[in-house]
Short mmCIF file of C-alpha atoms in Angstrom, two decimals:
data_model
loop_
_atom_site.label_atom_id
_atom_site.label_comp_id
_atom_site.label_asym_id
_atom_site.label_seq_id
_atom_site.Cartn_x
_atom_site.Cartn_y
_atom_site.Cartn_z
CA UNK L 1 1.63 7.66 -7.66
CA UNK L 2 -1.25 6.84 -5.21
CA UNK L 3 -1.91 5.14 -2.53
CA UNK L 4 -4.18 4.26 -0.54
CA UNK L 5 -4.27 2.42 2.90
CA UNK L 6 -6.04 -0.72 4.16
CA UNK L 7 -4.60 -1.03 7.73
CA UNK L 8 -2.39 1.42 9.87
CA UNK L 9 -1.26 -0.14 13.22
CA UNK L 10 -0.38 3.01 14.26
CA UNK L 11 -3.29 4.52 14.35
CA UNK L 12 -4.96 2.64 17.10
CA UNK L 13 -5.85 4.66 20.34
CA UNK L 14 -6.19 1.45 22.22
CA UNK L 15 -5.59 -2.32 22.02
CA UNK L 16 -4.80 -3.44 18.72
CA UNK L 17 -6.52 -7.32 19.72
CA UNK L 18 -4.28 -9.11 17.52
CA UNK L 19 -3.78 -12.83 17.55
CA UNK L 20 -0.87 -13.92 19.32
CA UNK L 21 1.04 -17.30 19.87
CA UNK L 22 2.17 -16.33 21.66
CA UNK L 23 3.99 -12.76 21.25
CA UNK L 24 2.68 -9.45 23.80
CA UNK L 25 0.92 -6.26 22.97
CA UNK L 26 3.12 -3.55 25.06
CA UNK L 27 2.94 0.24 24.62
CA UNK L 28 5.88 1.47 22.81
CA UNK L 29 7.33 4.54 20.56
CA UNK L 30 8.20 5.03 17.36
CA UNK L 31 10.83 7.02 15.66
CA UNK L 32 9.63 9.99 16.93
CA UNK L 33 8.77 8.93 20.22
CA UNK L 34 5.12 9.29 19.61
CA UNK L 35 3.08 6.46 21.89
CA UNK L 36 2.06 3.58 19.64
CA UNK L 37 0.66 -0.13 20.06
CA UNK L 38 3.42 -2.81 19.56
CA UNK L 39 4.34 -6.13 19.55
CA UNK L 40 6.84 -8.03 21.13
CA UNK L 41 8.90 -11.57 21.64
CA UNK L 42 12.15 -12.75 23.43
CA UNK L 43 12.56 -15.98 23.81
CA UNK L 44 15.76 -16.71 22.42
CA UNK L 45 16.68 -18.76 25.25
CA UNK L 46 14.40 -21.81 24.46
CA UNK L 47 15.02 -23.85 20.96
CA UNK L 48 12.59 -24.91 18.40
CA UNK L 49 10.67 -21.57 18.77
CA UNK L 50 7.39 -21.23 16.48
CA UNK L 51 5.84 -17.55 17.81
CA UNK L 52 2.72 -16.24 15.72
CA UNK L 53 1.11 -12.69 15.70
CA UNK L 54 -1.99 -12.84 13.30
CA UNK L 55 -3.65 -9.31 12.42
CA UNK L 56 -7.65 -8.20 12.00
CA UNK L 57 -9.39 -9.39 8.70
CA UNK L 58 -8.26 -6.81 6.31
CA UNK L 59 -10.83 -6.17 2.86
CA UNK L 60 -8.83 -5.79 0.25
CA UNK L 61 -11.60 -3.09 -1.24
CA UNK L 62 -10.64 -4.13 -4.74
CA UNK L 63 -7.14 -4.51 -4.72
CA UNK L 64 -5.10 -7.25 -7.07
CA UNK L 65 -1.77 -6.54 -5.34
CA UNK L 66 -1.07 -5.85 -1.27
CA UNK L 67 1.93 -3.95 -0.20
CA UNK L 68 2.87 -4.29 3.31
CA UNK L 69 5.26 -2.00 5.70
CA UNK L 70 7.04 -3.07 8.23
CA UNK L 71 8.66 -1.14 11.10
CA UNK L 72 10.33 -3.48 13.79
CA UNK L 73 13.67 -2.96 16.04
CA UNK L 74 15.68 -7.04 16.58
CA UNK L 75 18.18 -7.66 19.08
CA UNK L 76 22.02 -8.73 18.05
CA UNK L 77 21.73 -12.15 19.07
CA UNK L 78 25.78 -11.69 19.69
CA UNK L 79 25.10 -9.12 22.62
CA UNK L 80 23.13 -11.41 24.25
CA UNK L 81 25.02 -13.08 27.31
CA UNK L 82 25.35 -16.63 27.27
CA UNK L 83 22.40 -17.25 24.15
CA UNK L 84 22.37 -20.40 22.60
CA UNK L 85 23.12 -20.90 18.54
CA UNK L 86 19.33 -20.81 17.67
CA UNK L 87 19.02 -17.37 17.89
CA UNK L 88 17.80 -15.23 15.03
CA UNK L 89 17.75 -12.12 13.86
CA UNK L 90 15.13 -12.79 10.77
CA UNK L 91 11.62 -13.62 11.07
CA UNK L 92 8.96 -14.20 8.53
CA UNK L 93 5.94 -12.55 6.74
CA UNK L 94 2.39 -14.32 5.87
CA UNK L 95 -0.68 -14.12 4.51
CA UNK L 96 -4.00 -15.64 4.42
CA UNK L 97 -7.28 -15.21 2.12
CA UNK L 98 -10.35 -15.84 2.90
CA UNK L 99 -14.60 -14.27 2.11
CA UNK L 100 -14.92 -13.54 5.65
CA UNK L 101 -13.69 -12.78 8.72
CA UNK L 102 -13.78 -16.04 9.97
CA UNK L 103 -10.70 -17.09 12.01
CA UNK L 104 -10.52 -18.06 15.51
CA UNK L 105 -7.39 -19.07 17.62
CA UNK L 106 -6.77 -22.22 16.29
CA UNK L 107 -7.77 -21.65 12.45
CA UNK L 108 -6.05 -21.59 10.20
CA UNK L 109 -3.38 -23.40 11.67
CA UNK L 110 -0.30 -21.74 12.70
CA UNK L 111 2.17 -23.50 9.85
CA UNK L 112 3.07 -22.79 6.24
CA UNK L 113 0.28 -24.03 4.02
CA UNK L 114 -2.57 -23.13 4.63
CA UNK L 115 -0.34 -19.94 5.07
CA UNK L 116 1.03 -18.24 2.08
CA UNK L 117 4.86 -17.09 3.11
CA UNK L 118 6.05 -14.01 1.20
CA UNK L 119 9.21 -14.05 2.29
CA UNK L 120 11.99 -13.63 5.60
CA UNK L 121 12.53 -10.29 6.70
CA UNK L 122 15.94 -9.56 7.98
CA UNK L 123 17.09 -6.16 9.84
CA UNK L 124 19.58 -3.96 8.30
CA UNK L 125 20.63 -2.72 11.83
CA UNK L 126 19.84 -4.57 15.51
CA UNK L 127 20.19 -3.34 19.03
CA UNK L 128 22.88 -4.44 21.56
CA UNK L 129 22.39 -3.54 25.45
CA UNK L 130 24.59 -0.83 24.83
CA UNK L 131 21.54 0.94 22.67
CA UNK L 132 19.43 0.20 25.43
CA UNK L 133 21.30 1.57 27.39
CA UNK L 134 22.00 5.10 25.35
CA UNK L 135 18.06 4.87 24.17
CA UNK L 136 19.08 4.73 20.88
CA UNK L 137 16.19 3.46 18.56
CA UNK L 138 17.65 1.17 15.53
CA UNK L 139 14.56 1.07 13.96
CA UNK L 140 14.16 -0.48 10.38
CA UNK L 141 11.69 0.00 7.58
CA UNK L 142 11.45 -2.80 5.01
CA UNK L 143 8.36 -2.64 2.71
CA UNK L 144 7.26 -6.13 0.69
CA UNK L 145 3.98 -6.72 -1.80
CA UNK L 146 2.01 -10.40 -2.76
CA UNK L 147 -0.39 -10.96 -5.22
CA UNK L 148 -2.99 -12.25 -7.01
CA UNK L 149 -5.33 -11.47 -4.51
CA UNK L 150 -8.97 -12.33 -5.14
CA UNK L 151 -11.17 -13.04 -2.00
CA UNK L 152 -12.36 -10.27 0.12
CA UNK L 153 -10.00 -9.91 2.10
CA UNK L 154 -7.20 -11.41 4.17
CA UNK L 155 -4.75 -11.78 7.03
CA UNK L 156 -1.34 -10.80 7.31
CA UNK L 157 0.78 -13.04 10.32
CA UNK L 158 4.36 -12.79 11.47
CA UNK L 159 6.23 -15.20 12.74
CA UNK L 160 9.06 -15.53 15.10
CA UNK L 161 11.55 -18.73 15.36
CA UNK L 162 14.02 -17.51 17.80
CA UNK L 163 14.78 -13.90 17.48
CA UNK L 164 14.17 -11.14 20.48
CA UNK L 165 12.52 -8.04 18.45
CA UNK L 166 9.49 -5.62 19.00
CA UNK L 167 7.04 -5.59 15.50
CA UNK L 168 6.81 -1.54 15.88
CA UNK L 169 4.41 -0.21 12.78
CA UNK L 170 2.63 -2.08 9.93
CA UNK L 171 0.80 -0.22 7.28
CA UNK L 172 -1.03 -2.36 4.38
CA UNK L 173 -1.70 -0.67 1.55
CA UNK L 174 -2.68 -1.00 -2.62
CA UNK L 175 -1.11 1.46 -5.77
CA UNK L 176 -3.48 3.47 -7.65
CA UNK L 177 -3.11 5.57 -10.56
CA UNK L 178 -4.94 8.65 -9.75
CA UNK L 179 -8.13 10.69 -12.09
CA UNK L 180 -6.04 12.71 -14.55
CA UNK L 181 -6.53 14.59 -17.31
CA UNK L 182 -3.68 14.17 -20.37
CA UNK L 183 -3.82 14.27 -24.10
CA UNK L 184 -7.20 15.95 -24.14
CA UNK L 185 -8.70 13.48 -22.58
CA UNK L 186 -9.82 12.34 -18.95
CA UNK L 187 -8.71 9.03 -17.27
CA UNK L 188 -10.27 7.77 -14.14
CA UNK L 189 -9.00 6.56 -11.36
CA UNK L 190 -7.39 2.84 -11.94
CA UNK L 191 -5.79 0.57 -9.33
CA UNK L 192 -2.47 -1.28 -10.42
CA UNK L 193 -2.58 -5.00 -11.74
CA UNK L 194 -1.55 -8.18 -9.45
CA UNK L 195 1.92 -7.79 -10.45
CA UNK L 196 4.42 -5.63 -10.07
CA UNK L 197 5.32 -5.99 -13.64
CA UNK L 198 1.64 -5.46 -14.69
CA UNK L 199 0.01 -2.82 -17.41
CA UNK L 200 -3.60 -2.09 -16.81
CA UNK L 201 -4.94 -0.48 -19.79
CA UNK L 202 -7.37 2.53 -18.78
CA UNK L 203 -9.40 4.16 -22.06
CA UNK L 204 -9.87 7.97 -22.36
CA UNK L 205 -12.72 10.32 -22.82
CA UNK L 206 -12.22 13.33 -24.44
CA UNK L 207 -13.00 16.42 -22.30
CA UNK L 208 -15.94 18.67 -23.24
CA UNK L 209 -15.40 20.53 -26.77
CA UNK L 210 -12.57 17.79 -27.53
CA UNK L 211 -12.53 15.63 -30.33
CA UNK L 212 -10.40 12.13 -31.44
CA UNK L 213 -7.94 12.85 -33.76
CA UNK L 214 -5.82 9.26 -32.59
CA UNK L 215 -7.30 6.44 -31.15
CA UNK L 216 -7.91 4.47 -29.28
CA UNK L 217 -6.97 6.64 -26.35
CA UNK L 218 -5.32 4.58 -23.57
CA UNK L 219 -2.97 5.10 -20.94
CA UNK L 220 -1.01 2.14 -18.91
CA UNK L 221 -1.19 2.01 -14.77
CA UNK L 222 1.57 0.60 -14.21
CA UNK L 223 2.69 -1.48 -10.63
CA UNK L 224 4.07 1.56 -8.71
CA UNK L 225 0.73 3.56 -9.20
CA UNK L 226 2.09 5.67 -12.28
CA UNK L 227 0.36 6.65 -15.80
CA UNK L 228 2.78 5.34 -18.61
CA UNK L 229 2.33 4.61 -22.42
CA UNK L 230 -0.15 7.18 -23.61
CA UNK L 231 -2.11 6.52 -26.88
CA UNK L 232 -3.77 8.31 -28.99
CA UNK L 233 -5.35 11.75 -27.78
CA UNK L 234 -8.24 14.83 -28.39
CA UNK L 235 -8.42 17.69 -29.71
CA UNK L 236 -9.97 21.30 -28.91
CA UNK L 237 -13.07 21.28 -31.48
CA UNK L 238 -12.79 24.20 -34.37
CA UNK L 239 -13.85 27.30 -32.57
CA UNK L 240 -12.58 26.13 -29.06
CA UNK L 241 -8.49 27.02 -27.81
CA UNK L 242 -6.42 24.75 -24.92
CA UNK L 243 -6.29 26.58 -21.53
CA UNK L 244 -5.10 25.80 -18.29
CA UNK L 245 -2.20 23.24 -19.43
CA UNK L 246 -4.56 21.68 -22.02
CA UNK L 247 -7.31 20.15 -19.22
CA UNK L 248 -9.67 22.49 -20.72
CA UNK L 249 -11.36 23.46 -24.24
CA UNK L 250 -12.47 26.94 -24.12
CA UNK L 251 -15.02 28.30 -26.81
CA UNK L 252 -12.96 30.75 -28.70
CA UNK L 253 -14.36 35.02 -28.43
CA UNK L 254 -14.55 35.84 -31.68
CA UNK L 255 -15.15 39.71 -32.36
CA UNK L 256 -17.13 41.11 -35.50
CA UNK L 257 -18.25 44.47 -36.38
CA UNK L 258 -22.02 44.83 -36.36
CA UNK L 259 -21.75 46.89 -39.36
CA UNK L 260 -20.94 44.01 -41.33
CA UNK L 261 -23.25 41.19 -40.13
CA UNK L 262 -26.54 41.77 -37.66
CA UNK L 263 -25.87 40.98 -34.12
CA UNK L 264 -28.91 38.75 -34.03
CA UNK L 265 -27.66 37.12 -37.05
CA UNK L 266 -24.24 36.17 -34.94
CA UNK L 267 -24.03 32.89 -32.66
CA UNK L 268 -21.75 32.80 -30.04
CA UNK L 269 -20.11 36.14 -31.54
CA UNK L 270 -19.91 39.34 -29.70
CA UNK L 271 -20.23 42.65 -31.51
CA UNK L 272 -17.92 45.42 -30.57
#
Protein backbone atom coordinates (compact mmCIF):
# COMPACT_ATOMS: atom_id res chain seq x y z
CA UNK A 1 0.00 0.00 0.00
CA UNK A 2 0.93 3.61 -1.01
CA UNK A 3 0.33 6.72 -0.26
CA UNK A 4 0.87 9.71 -1.06
CA UNK A 5 0.13 13.18 0.57
CA UNK A 6 -1.72 16.29 -0.61
CA UNK A 7 -1.62 18.50 2.56
CA UNK A 8 0.32 18.08 5.96
CA UNK A 9 -0.63 20.77 8.55
CA UNK A 10 2.13 19.85 10.36
CA UNK A 11 4.56 20.70 8.34
CA UNK A 12 4.18 24.40 8.30
CA UNK A 13 7.14 26.50 9.78
CA UNK A 14 4.86 29.44 10.09
CA UNK A 15 1.22 30.56 9.86
CA UNK A 16 -0.91 28.09 8.40
CA UNK A 17 -3.51 31.30 6.98
CA UNK A 18 -6.48 29.26 7.21
CA UNK A 19 -9.99 30.58 7.03
CA UNK A 20 -11.58 31.01 10.21
CA UNK A 21 -15.17 31.92 11.51
CA UNK A 22 -14.25 32.36 13.61
CA UNK A 23 -11.82 29.70 15.40
CA UNK A 24 -7.72 30.92 16.35
CA UNK A 25 -4.44 29.80 14.98
CA UNK A 26 -2.28 29.25 18.39
CA UNK A 27 1.07 27.42 18.59
CA UNK A 28 0.64 24.11 20.08
CA UNK A 29 2.30 20.40 20.42
CA UNK A 30 1.60 17.30 19.33
CA UNK A 31 2.00 13.91 20.77
CA UNK A 32 5.42 14.23 21.02
CA UNK A 33 5.62 17.63 22.08
CA UNK A 34 7.11 18.76 18.87
CA UNK A 35 5.90 22.67 18.11
CA UNK A 36 3.12 22.61 15.53
CA UNK A 37 0.41 25.15 14.06
CA UNK A 38 -3.13 24.54 15.55
CA UNK A 39 -6.44 25.46 15.74
CA UNK A 40 -8.65 26.28 18.36
CA UNK A 41 -12.43 27.15 19.73
CA UNK A 42 -14.22 27.46 23.18
CA UNK A 43 -17.17 28.90 23.20
CA UNK A 44 -19.34 26.59 24.84
CA UNK A 45 -20.79 29.19 26.89
CA UNK A 46 -22.90 30.93 24.12
CA UNK A 47 -25.84 28.77 22.27
CA UNK A 48 -26.56 28.40 18.67
CA UNK A 49 -22.77 28.22 17.88
CA UNK A 50 -21.86 27.88 14.00
CA UNK A 51 -17.66 28.13 14.11
CA UNK A 52 -15.88 27.46 10.62
CA UNK A 53 -12.12 26.75 9.89
CA UNK A 54 -11.73 26.44 5.99
CA UNK A 55 -8.19 25.09 4.72
CA UNK A 56 -5.85 26.23 1.46
CA UNK A 57 -7.12 25.01 -2.04
CA UNK A 58 -5.82 21.54 -2.11
CA UNK A 59 -5.20 19.84 -6.06
CA UNK A 60 -6.24 16.71 -5.92
CA UNK A 61 -3.19 15.77 -8.56
CA UNK A 62 -5.36 13.03 -10.00
CA UNK A 63 -6.98 11.52 -7.25
CA UNK A 64 -10.77 9.86 -7.41
CA UNK A 65 -10.91 9.30 -3.64
CA UNK A 66 -9.51 11.84 -0.61
CA UNK A 67 -8.62 10.44 2.71
CA UNK A 68 -8.37 12.84 5.44
CA UNK A 69 -6.59 12.60 9.10
CA UNK A 70 -7.55 14.14 11.82
CA UNK A 71 -5.68 14.79 15.09
CA UNK A 72 -7.70 17.05 17.61
CA UNK A 73 -7.88 16.96 21.66
CA UNK A 74 -12.13 18.11 22.94
CA UNK A 75 -12.96 19.10 26.29
CA UNK A 76 -15.58 16.90 28.58
CA UNK A 77 -18.28 19.25 28.40
CA UNK A 78 -19.18 17.59 32.06
CA UNK A 79 -15.88 19.12 33.63
CA UNK A 80 -16.81 22.28 32.64
CA UNK A 81 -18.21 24.43 35.66
CA UNK A 82 -21.53 25.71 35.33
CA UNK A 83 -21.80 24.97 31.06
CA UNK A 84 -25.01 25.08 29.64
CA UNK A 85 -26.76 21.79 27.80
CA UNK A 86 -25.52 22.90 24.28
CA UNK A 87 -22.27 21.79 24.72
CA UNK A 88 -20.63 19.28 22.42
CA UNK A 89 -18.13 17.12 22.20
CA UNK A 90 -18.56 16.26 18.20
CA UNK A 91 -17.95 18.51 15.44
CA UNK A 92 -18.14 18.06 11.75
CA UNK A 93 -16.02 17.44 8.56
CA UNK A 94 -16.54 19.21 4.94
CA UNK A 95 -15.59 19.55 1.73
CA UNK A 96 -15.77 21.69 -1.21
CA UNK A 97 -14.78 21.31 -5.10
CA UNK A 98 -14.03 23.64 -7.20
CA UNK A 99 -11.28 24.42 -10.80
CA UNK A 100 -9.60 27.01 -8.89
CA UNK A 101 -8.59 28.48 -6.00
CA UNK A 102 -11.16 30.85 -5.87
CA UNK A 103 -12.71 31.38 -2.39
CA UNK A 104 -12.75 34.40 -0.37
CA UNK A 105 -14.25 34.95 3.19
CA UNK A 106 -17.64 34.93 2.41
CA UNK A 107 -17.75 32.20 -0.52
CA UNK A 108 -18.89 29.61 -0.45
CA UNK A 109 -21.11 30.21 2.25
CA UNK A 110 -20.48 28.85 5.58
CA UNK A 111 -23.68 26.19 5.61
CA UNK A 112 -24.28 22.67 4.35
CA UNK A 113 -24.95 22.80 0.63
CA UNK A 114 -22.95 24.27 -1.14
CA UNK A 115 -20.79 22.22 1.40
CA UNK A 116 -20.52 18.55 1.04
CA UNK A 117 -20.63 17.03 4.87
CA UNK A 118 -18.78 13.71 5.21
CA UNK A 119 -19.69 13.05 8.35
CA UNK A 120 -19.48 14.10 12.56
CA UNK A 121 -16.41 13.32 14.17
CA UNK A 122 -16.67 12.37 17.75
CA UNK A 123 -13.57 11.85 20.29
CA UNK A 124 -12.89 8.55 21.74
CA UNK A 125 -11.26 10.27 24.82
CA UNK A 126 -11.70 14.26 26.03
CA UNK A 127 -9.83 16.31 28.55
CA UNK A 128 -11.15 17.43 31.99
CA UNK A 129 -9.18 20.30 33.99
CA UNK A 130 -7.71 17.65 35.82
CA UNK A 131 -5.56 16.71 32.42
CA UNK A 132 -4.76 20.16 32.22
CA UNK A 133 -3.72 20.22 35.07
CA UNK A 134 -1.32 16.84 35.00
CA UNK A 135 -0.39 17.91 31.14
CA UNK A 136 -1.73 14.93 30.02
CA UNK A 137 -2.41 15.05 26.16
CA UNK A 138 -5.76 12.95 25.21
CA UNK A 139 -5.12 13.26 21.81
CA UNK A 140 -7.27 11.32 19.17
CA UNK A 141 -6.66 10.14 15.65
CA UNK A 142 -9.73 9.43 13.52
CA UNK A 143 -9.05 9.06 9.75
CA UNK A 144 -12.29 9.47 7.13
CA UNK A 145 -12.26 9.36 2.98
CA UNK A 146 -15.08 11.09 0.26
CA UNK A 147 -15.33 10.56 -3.17
CA UNK A 148 -16.00 10.97 -6.49
CA UNK A 149 -13.82 13.70 -6.79
CA UNK A 150 -13.42 15.31 -10.20
CA UNK A 151 -12.46 19.08 -10.25
CA UNK A 152 -9.01 20.15 -9.53
CA UNK A 153 -9.04 20.40 -6.44
CA UNK A 154 -10.88 21.28 -3.24
CA UNK A 155 -11.37 22.48 0.32
CA UNK A 156 -11.67 20.65 3.36
CA UNK A 157 -13.68 22.89 6.44
CA UNK A 158 -14.47 21.96 10.01
CA UNK A 159 -16.98 23.04 11.85
CA UNK A 160 -17.71 23.65 15.43
CA UNK A 161 -21.42 23.98 17.07
CA UNK A 162 -20.60 24.18 20.64
CA UNK A 163 -17.72 22.08 21.64
CA UNK A 164 -14.27 23.55 23.34
CA UNK A 165 -11.41 21.49 21.34
CA UNK A 166 -7.99 22.36 19.62
CA UNK A 167 -7.96 20.81 15.63
CA UNK A 168 -4.15 19.54 16.32
CA UNK A 169 -2.87 17.75 12.82
CA UNK A 170 -4.63 17.16 9.44
CA UNK A 171 -2.97 15.23 6.75
CA UNK A 172 -4.96 14.74 3.26
CA UNK A 173 -3.92 12.17 1.35
CA UNK A 174 -4.92 9.55 -1.90
CA UNK A 175 -4.08 5.34 -2.08
CA UNK A 176 -1.89 4.20 -4.75
CA UNK A 177 -0.89 0.90 -5.81
CA UNK A 178 2.75 1.12 -6.31
CA UNK A 179 5.13 0.00 -9.88
CA UNK A 180 5.56 -3.75 -9.32
CA UNK A 181 6.73 -6.42 -11.02
CA UNK A 182 4.54 -9.98 -10.58
CA UNK A 183 3.73 -12.84 -12.84
CA UNK A 184 6.45 -11.95 -15.30
CA UNK A 185 5.19 -9.00 -15.98
CA UNK A 186 5.49 -5.18 -14.95
CA UNK A 187 2.55 -3.04 -13.62
CA UNK A 188 2.78 0.65 -13.25
CA UNK A 189 1.94 2.69 -10.82
CA UNK A 190 -2.13 3.01 -10.46
CA UNK A 191 -4.08 5.20 -8.03
CA UNK A 192 -7.22 3.53 -6.31
CA UNK A 193 -10.85 4.11 -7.75
CA UNK A 194 -13.50 6.70 -6.11
CA UNK A 195 -14.66 4.10 -3.86
CA UNK A 196 -13.54 2.30 -1.30
CA UNK A 197 -15.09 -0.74 -2.71
CA UNK A 198 -13.55 -0.01 -6.17
CA UNK A 199 -11.28 -2.43 -8.63
CA UNK A 200 -9.16 -0.53 -11.05
CA UNK A 201 -7.99 -2.86 -13.59
CA UNK A 202 -4.15 -2.17 -14.46
CA UNK A 203 -2.79 -4.40 -17.72
CA UNK A 204 0.73 -5.99 -17.67
CA UNK A 205 3.75 -5.95 -19.84
CA UNK A 206 5.86 -8.69 -19.90
CA UNK A 207 9.45 -7.94 -18.79
CA UNK A 208 12.29 -8.19 -21.32
CA UNK A 209 12.87 -11.95 -22.65
CA UNK A 210 9.20 -12.76 -21.26
CA UNK A 211 6.53 -14.05 -23.19
CA UNK A 212 2.34 -14.48 -22.70
CA UNK A 213 1.50 -17.75 -21.96
CA UNK A 214 -2.19 -16.38 -20.17
CA UNK A 215 -3.82 -13.39 -20.96
CA UNK A 216 -4.88 -10.84 -20.68
CA UNK A 217 -2.53 -9.91 -17.88
CA UNK A 218 -4.27 -7.70 -15.28
CA UNK A 219 -4.00 -7.01 -11.80
CA UNK A 220 -6.85 -5.15 -9.52
CA UNK A 221 -5.85 -1.81 -7.28
CA UNK A 222 -7.97 -2.12 -4.98
CA UNK A 223 -9.33 0.98 -2.34
CA UNK A 224 -6.62 0.54 0.36
CA UNK A 225 -3.75 0.94 -2.27
CA UNK A 226 -3.12 -2.97 -2.63
CA UNK A 227 -2.52 -5.27 -5.90
CA UNK A 228 -5.28 -8.06 -5.81
CA UNK A 229 -6.74 -10.49 -8.50
CA UNK A 230 -3.84 -11.29 -10.75
CA UNK A 231 -4.54 -12.60 -14.33
CA UNK A 232 -2.87 -14.18 -16.59
CA UNK A 233 1.09 -13.91 -16.61
CA UNK A 234 4.75 -14.27 -18.77
CA UNK A 235 7.04 -16.39 -19.23
CA UNK A 236 11.05 -16.53 -19.43
CA UNK A 237 11.50 -17.02 -23.39
CA UNK A 238 13.28 -20.59 -24.38
CA UNK A 239 16.90 -19.98 -23.69
CA UNK A 240 16.28 -17.39 -20.82
CA UNK A 241 15.91 -18.76 -16.69
CA UNK A 242 13.85 -16.56 -13.72
CA UNK A 243 16.31 -14.76 -11.35
CA UNK A 244 16.00 -12.51 -8.65
CA UNK A 245 12.37 -13.72 -7.40
CA UNK A 246 11.17 -13.95 -11.04
CA UNK A 247 11.51 -9.82 -11.86
CA UNK A 248 14.08 -10.82 -14.25
CA UNK A 249 14.67 -13.14 -17.48
CA UNK A 250 18.22 -13.96 -17.74
CA UNK A 251 19.69 -15.38 -21.12
CA UNK A 252 20.66 -18.84 -20.19
CA UNK A 253 25.06 -19.73 -20.46
CA UNK A 254 25.03 -22.49 -22.37
CA UNK A 255 28.55 -24.33 -22.62
CA UNK A 256 29.73 -26.39 -25.80
CA UNK A 257 32.92 -27.93 -26.67
CA UNK A 258 34.62 -26.25 -29.62
CA UNK A 259 35.61 -29.55 -30.81
CA UNK A 260 32.23 -30.27 -31.77
CA UNK A 261 30.85 -27.07 -33.36
CA UNK A 262 33.20 -23.82 -34.46
CA UNK A 263 33.14 -21.07 -32.00
CA UNK A 264 32.26 -18.63 -34.73
CA UNK A 265 29.59 -20.89 -35.75
CA UNK A 266 28.02 -20.50 -31.94
CA UNK A 267 25.59 -17.48 -30.98
CA UNK A 268 25.35 -16.51 -27.65
CA UNK A 269 27.36 -19.84 -26.68
CA UNK A 270 30.62 -19.84 -24.94
CA UNK A 271 33.25 -22.45 -25.72
CA UNK A 272 35.13 -23.98 -22.89
Amino acid sequence: MSKKTLMDSTTATAELGWTVYPWEEVSGYDENMNTIRTYQVCNVFDTNQNNWVRTKYIRRRGAQRIHVEMKFSVRDCSSIPNVPGSCKETFNLYYYESDSDSATRTSPPWMENPWIKVDTIAADESFSQVDLGGRVMKINTEVRSFGPVSRNGFYLAFQDYGGCMSLIAVRVFYRKCPRIITNGALFQETLSGAESTSLVAARGVCIPNAEEVDVPIKLYCNGDGEWMVPIGRCMCKAGNEPVENGTVCRVLAIFISCSALSCSEIYLLQCN
